[in-house]
XYZ file of C-alpha atoms in Angstrom:
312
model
C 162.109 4.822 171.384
C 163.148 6.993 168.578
C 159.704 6.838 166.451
C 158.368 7.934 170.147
C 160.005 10.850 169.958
C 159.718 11.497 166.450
C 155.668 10.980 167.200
C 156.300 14.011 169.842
C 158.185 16.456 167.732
C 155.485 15.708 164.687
C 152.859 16.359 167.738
C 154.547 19.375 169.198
C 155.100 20.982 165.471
C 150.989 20.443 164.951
C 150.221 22.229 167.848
C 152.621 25.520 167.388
C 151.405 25.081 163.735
C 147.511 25.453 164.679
C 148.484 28.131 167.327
C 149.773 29.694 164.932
C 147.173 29.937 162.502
C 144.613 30.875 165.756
C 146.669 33.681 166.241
C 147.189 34.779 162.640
C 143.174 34.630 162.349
C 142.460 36.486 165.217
C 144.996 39.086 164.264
C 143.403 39.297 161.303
C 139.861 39.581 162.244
C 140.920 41.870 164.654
C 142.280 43.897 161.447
C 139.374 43.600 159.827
C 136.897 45.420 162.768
C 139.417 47.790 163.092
C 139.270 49.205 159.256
C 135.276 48.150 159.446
C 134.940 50.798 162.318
C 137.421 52.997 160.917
C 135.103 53.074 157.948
C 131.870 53.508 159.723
C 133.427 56.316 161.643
C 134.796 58.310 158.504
C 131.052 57.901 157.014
C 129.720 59.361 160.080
C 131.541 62.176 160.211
C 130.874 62.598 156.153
C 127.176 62.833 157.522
C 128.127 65.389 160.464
C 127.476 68.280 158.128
C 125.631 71.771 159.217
C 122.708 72.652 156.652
C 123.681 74.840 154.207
C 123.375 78.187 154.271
C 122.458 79.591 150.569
C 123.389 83.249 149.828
C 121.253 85.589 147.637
C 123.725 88.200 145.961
C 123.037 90.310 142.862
C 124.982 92.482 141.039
C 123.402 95.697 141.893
C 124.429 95.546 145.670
C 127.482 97.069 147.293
C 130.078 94.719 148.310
C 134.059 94.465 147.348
C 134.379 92.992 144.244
C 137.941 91.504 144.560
C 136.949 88.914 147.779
C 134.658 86.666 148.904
C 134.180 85.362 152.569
C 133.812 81.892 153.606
C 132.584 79.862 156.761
C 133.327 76.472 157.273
C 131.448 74.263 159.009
C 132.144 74.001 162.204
C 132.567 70.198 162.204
C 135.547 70.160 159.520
C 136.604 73.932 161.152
C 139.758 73.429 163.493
C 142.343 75.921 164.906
C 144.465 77.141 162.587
C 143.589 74.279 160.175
C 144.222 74.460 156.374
C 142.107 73.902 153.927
C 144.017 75.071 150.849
C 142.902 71.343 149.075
C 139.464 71.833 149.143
C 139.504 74.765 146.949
C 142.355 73.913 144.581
C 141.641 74.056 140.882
C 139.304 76.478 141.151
C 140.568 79.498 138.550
C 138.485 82.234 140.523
C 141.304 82.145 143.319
C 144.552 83.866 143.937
C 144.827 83.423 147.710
C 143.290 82.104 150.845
C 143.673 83.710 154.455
C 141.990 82.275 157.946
C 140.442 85.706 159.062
C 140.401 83.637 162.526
C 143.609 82.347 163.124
C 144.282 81.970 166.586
C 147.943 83.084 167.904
C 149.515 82.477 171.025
C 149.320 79.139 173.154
C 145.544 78.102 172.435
C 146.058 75.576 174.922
C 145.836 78.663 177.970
C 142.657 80.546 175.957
C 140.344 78.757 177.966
C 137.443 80.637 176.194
C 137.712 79.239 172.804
C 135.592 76.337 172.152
C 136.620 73.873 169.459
C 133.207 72.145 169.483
C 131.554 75.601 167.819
C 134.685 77.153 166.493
C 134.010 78.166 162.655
C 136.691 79.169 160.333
C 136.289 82.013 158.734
C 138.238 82.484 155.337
C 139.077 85.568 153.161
C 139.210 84.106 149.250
C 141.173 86.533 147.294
C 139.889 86.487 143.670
C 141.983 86.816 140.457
C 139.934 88.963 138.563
C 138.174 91.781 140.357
C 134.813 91.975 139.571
C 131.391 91.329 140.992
C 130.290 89.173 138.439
C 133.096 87.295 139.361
C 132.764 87.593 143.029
C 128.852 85.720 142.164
C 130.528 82.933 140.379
C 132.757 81.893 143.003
C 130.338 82.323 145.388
C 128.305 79.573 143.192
C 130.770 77.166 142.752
C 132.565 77.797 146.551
C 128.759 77.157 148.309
C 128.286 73.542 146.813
C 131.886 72.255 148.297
C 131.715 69.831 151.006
C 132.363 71.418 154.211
C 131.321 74.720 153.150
C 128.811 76.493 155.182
C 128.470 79.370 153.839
C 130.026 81.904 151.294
C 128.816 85.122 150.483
C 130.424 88.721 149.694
C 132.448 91.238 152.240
C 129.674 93.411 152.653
C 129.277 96.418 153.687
C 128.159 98.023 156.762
C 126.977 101.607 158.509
C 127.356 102.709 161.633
C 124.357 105.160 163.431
C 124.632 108.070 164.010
C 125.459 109.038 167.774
C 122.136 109.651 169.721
C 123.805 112.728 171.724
C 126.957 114.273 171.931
C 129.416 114.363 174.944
C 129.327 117.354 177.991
C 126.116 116.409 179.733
C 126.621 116.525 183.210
C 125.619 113.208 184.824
C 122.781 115.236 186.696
C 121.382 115.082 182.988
C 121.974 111.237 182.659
C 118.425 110.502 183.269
C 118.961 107.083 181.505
C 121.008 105.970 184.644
C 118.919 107.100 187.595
C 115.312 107.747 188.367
C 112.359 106.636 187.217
C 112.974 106.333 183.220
C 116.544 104.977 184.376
C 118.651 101.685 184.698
C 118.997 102.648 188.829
C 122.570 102.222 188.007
C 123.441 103.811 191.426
C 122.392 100.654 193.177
C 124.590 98.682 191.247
C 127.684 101.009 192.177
C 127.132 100.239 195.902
C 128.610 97.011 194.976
C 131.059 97.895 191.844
C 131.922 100.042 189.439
C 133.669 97.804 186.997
C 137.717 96.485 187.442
C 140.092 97.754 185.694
C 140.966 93.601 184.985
C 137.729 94.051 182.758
C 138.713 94.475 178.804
C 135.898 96.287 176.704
C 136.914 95.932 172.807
C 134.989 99.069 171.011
C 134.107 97.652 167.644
C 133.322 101.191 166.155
C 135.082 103.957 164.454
C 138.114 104.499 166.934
C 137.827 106.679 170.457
C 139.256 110.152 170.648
C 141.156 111.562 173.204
C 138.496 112.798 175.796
C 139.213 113.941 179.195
C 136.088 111.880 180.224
C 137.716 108.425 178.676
C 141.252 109.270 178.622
C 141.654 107.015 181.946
C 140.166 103.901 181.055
C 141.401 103.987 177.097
C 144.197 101.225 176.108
C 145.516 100.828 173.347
C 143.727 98.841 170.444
C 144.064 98.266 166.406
C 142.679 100.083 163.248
C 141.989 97.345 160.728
C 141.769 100.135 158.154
C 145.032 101.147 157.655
C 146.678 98.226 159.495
C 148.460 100.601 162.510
C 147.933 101.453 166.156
C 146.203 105.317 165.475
C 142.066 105.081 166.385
C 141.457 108.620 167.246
C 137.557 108.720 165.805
C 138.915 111.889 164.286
C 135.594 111.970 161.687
C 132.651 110.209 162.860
C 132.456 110.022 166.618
C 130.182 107.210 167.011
C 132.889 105.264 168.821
C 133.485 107.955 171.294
C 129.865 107.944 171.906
C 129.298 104.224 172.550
C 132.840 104.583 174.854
C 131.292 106.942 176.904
C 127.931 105.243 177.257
C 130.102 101.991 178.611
C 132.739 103.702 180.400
C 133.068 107.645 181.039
C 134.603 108.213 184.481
C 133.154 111.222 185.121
C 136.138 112.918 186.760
C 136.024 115.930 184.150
C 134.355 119.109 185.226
C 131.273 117.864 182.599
C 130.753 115.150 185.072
C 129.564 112.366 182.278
C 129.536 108.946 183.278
C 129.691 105.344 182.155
C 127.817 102.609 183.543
C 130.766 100.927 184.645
C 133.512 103.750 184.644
C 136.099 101.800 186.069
C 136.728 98.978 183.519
C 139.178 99.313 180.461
C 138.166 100.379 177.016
C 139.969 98.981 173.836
C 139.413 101.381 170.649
C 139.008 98.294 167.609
C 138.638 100.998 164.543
C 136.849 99.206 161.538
C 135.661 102.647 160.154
C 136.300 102.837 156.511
C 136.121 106.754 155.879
C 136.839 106.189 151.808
C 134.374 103.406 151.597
C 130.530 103.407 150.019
C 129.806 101.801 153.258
C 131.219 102.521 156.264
C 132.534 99.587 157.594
C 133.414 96.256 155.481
C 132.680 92.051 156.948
C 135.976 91.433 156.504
C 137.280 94.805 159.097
C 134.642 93.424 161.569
C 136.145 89.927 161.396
C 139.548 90.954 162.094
C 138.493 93.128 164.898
C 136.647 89.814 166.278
C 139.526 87.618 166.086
C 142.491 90.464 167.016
C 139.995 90.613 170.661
C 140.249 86.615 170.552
C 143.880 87.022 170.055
C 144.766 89.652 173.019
C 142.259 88.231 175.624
C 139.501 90.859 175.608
C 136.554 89.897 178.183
C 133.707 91.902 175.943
C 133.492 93.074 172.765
C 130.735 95.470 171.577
C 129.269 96.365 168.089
C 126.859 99.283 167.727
C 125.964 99.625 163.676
C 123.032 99.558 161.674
C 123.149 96.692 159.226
C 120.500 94.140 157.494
C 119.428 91.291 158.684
C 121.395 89.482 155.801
C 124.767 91.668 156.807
C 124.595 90.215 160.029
C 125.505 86.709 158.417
C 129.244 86.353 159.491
C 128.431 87.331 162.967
C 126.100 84.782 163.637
C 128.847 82.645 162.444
C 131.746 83.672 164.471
């Protein structure tokens, strides 16, 4: 009787002992696929790269010598995302800002989309200089993750094709036969004033013809709330063109003069160039920030200037 039951304890301890063992192996394995795919994913996403986009910079262009720009590539871009590692030990740099940092609850800014979302940094360099600015660029462009890095450029805006006080019976861009038949379109609207128009220019001035739709906006020059366009008037142009309400006694009008106009001043009046890449970007992002429906850019600049707008 008792080796019986001995027999059944010995038998009872073999069987926990190899269920055991199953359980520790398939743990185990299971382990093993999990780090295996882990792998295989971080490898794929090593390959998920953009092709590079190489810059061509010399010395004898006109650009800020104490900067250079960056873009990330969009699949190792995120919200708000640091990347402070990727550049460390590099001498060139004092600082690093995200010129499109997003503020607010991203969550409710259904319009941004994380799939094409590039960052777009601002590398502050130790040593102003161009020939400096062209050996960071050098070094920055070959970094993994990099898209692109090039110099803030600068930019010009053109000159204004007519000034303000036509009467509308003038407009013959709107109506007629050389015109948009923009009158049409008003039998059905004339804009909403829920409608926000960011004016990427040189500010708007205080016109009787714009005065109702204006809001206030940013100048990225000198960092405040004042965009009066008190120099170039370009912005006060384009304004007009997209909004005028045409309640003054010169009658001008906009093609949708009921919407709201946002002054975004990036004019530069002390500048070689009017305008710099780095104003424009934080004109961009400010209209991400504050939920502007449209933003507009009217300026003449080379195909290669165009670079970090294609990018944002």
């Amino acid at each position: 009787m008792n080796y019986n039951k001995t027999l059944q304890k010995l038998n009872s301890f073999i069987i926990c002992a190899l269920l055991f063992i199953i359980l520790v192996t398939i743990c185990l394995s299971m382990d093993i696929f999990i780090f295996a795919k882990a792998d295989i994913v971080e490898i794929d996403n090593e390959n998920l790269r953009e092709e590079k986009i190489n810059n061509q910079i010399n010395i004898d262009q006109e650009y800020d010598d104490s900067c250079i720009l960056v873009a990330m590539d969009k699949y190792v871009s995120g919200f708000n995302k640091k990347h402070d590692e990727k550049f460390k030990g590099i001498s060139f740099i004092d600082s690093i800002e995200d010129l499109t940092s997003i503020t607010g609850d991203i969550e409710n800014k259904k319009y941004l989309n994380e799939g094409s979302f590039r960052q777009i940094l601002k590398l502050d360099l130790k040593d102003a200089s161009k020939q400096n600015v062209i050996d960071a660029i050098d070094i920055i462009e070959d970094i993994d993750g990099v898209l692109w890095a090039g110099e803030n450029r600068y930019g010009s805006f053109a000159e204004a094709a007519a000034e303000s006080g036509s009467l509308y019976s003038e407009q013959w861009g709107l109506k007629g036969y050389s015109g948009i038949n923009i009158e049409s379109v008003w039998e059905h609207t004339r804009g909403s004033k829920s409608v926000k128009v960011g004016i990427i220019d040189s500010g708007i001035a205080d016109h009787e013809d714009l005065r109702d739709n204006v809001i206030p906006g940013w100048d990225f020059v000198n960092d405040n709330d004042l965009t009066s366009d008190d120099i170039l008037g370009h912005g006060t142009h384009v304004a007009g063109i997209i909004g005028a309400t045409g309640k003054s006694e010169n009658g001008v009008m906009g093609v949708c003069p009921e919407v709201q106009l946002i002054p975004l001043q990036i004019y530069e009046k002390s500048a070689e160039g009017d305008f710099s890449g780095q104003g424009l970007i934080a004109a961009i992002n400010w209209a991400t920030n504050n939920n502007v429906d449209i933003i507009t850019l009217a300026a003449d600049m080379k195909e290669r200037d165009t670079k970090v707008i294609e990018l944002l």
